[in-house]
mmCIF file of C-alpha atoms in Angstrom:
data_model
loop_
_atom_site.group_PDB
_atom_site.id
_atom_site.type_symbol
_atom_site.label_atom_id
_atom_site.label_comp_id
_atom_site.label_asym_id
_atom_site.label_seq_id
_atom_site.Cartn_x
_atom_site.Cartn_y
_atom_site.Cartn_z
ATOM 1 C CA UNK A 619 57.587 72.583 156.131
ATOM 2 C CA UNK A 620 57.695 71.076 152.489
ATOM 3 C CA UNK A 621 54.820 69.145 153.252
ATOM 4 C CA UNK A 622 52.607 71.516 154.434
ATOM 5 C CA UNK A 623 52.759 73.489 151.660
ATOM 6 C CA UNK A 624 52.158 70.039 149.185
ATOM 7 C CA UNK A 625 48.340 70.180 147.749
ATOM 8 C CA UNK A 626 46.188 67.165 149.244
ATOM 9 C CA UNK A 627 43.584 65.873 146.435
ATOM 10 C CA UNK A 628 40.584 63.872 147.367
ATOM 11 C CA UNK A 629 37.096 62.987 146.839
ATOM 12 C CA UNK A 630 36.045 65.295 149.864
ATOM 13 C CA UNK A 631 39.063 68.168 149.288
ATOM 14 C CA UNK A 632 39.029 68.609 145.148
ATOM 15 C CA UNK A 633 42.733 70.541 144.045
ATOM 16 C CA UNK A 634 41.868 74.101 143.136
ATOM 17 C CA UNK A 635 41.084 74.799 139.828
ATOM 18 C CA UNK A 636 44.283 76.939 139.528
ATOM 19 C CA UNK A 637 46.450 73.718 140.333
ATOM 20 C CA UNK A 638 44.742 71.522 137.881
ATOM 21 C CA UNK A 639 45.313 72.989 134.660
ATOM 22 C CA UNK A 640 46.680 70.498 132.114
ATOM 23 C CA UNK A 641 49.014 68.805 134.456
ATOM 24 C CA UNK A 642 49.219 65.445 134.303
ATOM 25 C CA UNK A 643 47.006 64.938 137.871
ATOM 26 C CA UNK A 644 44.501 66.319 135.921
ATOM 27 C CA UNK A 645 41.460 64.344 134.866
ATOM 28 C CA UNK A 646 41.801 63.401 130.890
ATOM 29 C CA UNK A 647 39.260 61.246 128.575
ATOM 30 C CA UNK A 648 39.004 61.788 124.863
ATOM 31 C CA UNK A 649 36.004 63.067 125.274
ATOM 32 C CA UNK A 650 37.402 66.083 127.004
ATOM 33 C CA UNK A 651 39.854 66.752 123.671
ATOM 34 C CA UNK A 652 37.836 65.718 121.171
ATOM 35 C CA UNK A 653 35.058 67.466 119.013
ATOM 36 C CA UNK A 654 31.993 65.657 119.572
ATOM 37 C CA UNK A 655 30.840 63.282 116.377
ATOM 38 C CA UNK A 656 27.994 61.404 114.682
ATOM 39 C CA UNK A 657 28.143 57.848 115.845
ATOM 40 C CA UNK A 658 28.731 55.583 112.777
ATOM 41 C CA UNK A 659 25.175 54.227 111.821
ATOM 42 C CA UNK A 660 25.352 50.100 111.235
ATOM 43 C CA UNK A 661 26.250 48.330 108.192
ATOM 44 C CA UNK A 662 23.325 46.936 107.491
ATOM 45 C CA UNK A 663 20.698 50.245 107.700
ATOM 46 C CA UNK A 664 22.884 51.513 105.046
ATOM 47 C CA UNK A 665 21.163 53.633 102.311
ATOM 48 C CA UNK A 666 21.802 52.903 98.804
ATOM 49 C CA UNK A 667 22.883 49.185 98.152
ATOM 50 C CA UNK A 668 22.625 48.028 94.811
ATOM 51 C CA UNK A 669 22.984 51.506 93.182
ATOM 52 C CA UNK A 670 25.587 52.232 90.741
ATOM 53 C CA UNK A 671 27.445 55.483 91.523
ATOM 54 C CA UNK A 672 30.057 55.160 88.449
ATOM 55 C CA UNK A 673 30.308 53.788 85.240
ATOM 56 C CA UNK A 674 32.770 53.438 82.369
ATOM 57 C CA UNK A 675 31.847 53.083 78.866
ATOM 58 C CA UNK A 676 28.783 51.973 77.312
ATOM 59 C CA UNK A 677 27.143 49.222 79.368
ATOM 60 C CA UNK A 678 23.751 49.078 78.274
ATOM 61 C CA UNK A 679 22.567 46.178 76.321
ATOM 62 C CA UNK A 680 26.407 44.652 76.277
ATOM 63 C CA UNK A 681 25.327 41.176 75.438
ATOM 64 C CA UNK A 682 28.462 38.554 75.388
ATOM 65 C CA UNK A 683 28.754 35.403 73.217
ATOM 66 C CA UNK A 684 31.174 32.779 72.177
ATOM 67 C CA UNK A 685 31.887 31.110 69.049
ATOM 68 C CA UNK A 686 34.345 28.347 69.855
ATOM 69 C CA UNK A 687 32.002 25.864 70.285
ATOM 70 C CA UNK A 688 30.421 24.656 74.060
ATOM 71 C CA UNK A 689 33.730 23.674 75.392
ATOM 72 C CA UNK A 690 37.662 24.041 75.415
ATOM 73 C CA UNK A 691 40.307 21.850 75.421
ATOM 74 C CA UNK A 692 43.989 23.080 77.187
ATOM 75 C CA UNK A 693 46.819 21.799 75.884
ATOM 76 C CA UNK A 694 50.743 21.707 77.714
ATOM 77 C CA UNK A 695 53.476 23.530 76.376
ATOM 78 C CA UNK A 696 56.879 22.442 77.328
ATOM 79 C CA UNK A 697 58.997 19.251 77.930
ATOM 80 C CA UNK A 698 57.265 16.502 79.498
ATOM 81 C CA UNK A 699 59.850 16.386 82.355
ATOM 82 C CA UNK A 700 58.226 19.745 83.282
ATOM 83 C CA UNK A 701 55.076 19.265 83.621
ATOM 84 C CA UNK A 702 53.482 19.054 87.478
ATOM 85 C CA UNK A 703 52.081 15.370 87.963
ATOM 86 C CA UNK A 704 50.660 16.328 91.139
ATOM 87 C CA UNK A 705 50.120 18.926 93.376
ATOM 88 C CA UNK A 706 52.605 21.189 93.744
ATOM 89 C CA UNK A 707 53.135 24.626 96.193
ATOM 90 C CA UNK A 708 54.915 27.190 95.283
ATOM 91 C CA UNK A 709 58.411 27.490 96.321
ATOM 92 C CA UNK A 710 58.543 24.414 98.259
ATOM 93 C CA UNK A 711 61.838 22.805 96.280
ATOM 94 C CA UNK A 712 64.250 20.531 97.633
ATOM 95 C CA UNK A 713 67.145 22.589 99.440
ATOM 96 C CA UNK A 714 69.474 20.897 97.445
ATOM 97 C CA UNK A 715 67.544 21.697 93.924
ATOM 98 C CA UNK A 716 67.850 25.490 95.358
ATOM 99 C CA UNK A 717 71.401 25.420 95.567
ATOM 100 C CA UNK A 718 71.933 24.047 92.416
ATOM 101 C CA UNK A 719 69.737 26.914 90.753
ATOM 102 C CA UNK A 720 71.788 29.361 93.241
ATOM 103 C CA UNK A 721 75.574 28.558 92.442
ATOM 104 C CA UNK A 722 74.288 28.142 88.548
ATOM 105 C CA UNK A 723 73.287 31.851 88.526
ATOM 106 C CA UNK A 724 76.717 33.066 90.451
ATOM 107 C CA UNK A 725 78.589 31.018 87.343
ATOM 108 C CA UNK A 726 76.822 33.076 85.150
ATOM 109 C CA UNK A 727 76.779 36.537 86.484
ATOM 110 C CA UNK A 728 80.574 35.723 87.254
ATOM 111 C CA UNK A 729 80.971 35.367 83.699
ATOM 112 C CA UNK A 730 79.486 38.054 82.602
ATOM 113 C CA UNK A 731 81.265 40.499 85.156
ATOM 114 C CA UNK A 732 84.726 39.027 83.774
ATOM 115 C CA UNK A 733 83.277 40.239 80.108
ATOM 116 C CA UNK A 734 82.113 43.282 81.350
ATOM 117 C CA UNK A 735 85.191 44.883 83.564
ATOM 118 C CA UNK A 736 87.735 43.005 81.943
ATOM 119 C CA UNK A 737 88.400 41.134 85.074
ATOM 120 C CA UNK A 738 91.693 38.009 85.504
ATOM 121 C CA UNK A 739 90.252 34.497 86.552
ATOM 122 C CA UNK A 740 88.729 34.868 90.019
ATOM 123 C CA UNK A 741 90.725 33.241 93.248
ATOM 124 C CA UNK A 742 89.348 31.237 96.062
ATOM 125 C CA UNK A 743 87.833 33.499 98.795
ATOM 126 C CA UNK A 744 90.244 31.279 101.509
ATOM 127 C CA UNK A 745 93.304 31.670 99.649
ATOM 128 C CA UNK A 746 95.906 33.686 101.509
ATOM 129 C CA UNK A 747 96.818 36.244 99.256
ATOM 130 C CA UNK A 748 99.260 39.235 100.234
ATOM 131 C CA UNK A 749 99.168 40.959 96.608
ATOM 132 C CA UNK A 750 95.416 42.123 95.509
ATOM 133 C CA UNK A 751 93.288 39.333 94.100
ATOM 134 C CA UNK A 752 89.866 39.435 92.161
ATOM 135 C CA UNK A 753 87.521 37.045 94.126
ATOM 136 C CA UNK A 754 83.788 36.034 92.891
ATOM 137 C CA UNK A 755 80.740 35.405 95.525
ATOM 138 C CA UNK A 756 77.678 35.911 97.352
ATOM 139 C CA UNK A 757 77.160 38.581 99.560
ATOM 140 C CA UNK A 758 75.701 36.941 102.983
ATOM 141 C CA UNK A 759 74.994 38.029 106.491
ATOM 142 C CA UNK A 760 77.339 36.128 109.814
ATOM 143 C CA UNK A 761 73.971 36.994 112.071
ATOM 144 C CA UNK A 762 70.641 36.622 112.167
ATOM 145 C CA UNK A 763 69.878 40.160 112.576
ATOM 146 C CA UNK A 764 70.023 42.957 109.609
ATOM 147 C CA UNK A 765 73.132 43.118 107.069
ATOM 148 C CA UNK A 766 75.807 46.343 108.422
ATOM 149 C CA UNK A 767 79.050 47.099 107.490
ATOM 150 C CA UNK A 768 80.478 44.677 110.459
ATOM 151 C CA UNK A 769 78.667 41.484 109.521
ATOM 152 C CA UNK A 770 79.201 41.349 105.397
ATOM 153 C CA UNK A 771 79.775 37.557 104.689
ATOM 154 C CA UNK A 772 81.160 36.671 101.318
ATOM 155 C CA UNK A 773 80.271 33.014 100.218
ATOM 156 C CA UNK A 774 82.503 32.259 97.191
ATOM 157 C CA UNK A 775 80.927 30.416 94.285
ATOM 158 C CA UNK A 776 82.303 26.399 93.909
ATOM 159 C CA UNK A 777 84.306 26.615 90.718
ATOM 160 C CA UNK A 778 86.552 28.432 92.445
ATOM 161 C CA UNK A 779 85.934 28.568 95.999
ATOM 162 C CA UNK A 780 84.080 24.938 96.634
ATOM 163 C CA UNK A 781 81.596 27.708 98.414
ATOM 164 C CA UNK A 782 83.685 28.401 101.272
ATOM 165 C CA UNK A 783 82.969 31.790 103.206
ATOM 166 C CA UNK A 784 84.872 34.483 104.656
ATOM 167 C CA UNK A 785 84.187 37.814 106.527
ATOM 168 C CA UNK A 786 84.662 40.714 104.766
ATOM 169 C CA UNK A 787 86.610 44.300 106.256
ATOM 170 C CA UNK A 788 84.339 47.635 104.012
ATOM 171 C CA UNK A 789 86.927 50.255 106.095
ATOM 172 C CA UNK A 790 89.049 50.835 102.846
ATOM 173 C CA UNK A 791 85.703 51.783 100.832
ATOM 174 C CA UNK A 792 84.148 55.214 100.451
ATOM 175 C CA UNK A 793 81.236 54.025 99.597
ATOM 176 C CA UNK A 794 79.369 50.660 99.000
ATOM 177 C CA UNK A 795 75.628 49.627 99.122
ATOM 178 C CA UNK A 796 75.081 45.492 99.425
ATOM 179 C CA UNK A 797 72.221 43.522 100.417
ATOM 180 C CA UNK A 798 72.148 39.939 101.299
ATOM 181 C CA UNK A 799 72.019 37.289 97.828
ATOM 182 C CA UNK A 800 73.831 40.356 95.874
ATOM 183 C CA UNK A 801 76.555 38.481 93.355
ATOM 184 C CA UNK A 802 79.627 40.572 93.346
ATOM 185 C CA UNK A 803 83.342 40.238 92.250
ATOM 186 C CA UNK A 804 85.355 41.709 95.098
ATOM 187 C CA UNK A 805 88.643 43.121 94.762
ATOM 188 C CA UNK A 806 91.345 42.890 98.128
ATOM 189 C CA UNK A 807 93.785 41.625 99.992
ATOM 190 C CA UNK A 808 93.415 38.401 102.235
ATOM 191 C CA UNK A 809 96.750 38.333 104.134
ATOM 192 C CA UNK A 810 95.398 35.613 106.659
ATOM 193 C CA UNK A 811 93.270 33.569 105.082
ATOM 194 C CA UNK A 812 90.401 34.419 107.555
ATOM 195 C CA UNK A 813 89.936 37.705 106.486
ATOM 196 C CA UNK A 814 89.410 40.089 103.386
ATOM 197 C CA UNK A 815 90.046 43.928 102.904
ATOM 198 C CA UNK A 816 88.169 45.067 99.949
ATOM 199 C CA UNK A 817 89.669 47.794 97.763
ATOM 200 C CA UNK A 818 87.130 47.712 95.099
ATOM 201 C CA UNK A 819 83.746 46.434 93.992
ATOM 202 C CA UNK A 820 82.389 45.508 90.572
ATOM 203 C CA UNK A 821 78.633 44.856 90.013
ATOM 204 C CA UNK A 822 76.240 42.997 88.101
ATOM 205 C CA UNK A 823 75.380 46.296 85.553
ATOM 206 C CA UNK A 824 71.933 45.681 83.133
#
């Protein structure tokens, strides 16, 4: 009985008009929903090439002239040892040259975030630690996907830490907001040794 009362479509029986509608079964193009245009004329019977349609200042007459003489000679600024010899693309260093750069700048923020919070000598990120300890790193990622509150790395600096690494646990924090190469001094407990619970965070401020 269901199927008798189903609508047949075909070439030879077209669905009523009152069935079509907008349903889906209906026939669609863009041309049925869209306004009809101009077609877009070809680049090259373009009018108007060559013609100036705005203009800044006075730029009639402007005649331009020199008076260092028919040539110029550059000269290098610098230490020799840091000059390019040959050619050279950008940011194509040695891993190992990175590093170095890298763990230089964490010394030196880490310094300057023990000036500026008053912070004790930073302890190795592996250390078990039961009472709070202040701790000095790199904020990484444990995956290759994006950084979340689950996958927070924190690769120590080497004074300290010889660059070891160890996950971090955010639950005790209100708030935080960390990206991946951030150089923080973390605050926590680190019962196991495998594990951190931060308590508090103290950034790199201007």
């Amino acid at each position: 009985q269901g199927s008798q009362k189903r609508s047949n479509s075909s070439p030879e029986q077209p669905r009523p008009k009152r069935l079509s509608g907008r349903s889906p079964h209906g026939p669609f193009s863009p041309g049925s929903v869209s306004p009809s245009v101009t077609p877009s004329r070809h680049y090259a019977s373009r009018g108007g090439r060559g013609e100036v349609v705005a203009a800044f200042g006075d730029t009639q007459g402007t005649s331009w002239s020199g008076h260092g003489g028919p040539g110029c000679a550059p000269k290098l600024f610098g230490t020799p040892e840091r000059h390019l010899s040959k050619t050279y693309k950008f940011m194509f260093q040695k891993p190992l040259d990175v590093r170095e750069v890298m763990l230089w700048r964490m010394e030196e923020l880490g310094d300057a975030l023990k000036c500026h919070h008053q912070l004790e000598d930073f302890a190795p990120v592996t250390l078990p630690a039961q009472e709070p300890v202040t701790v000095l790193g790199q904020i990484a990622c444990d995956s290759t996907g994006k950084l979340n509150a689950q996958s927070v790395v924190l690769a120590g600096d080497r004074g300290h830490s010889a660059g070891g690494q160890i996950p971090l646990d955010l639950s005790e924090l209100t708030e935080f907001s960390l990206f991946p190469g951030q150089i923080v001094a973390l605050e926590g407990t680190n019962s196991t040794g495998r594990r951190m619970t931060v308590t508090k965070i103290y950034e790199v401020t201007p």
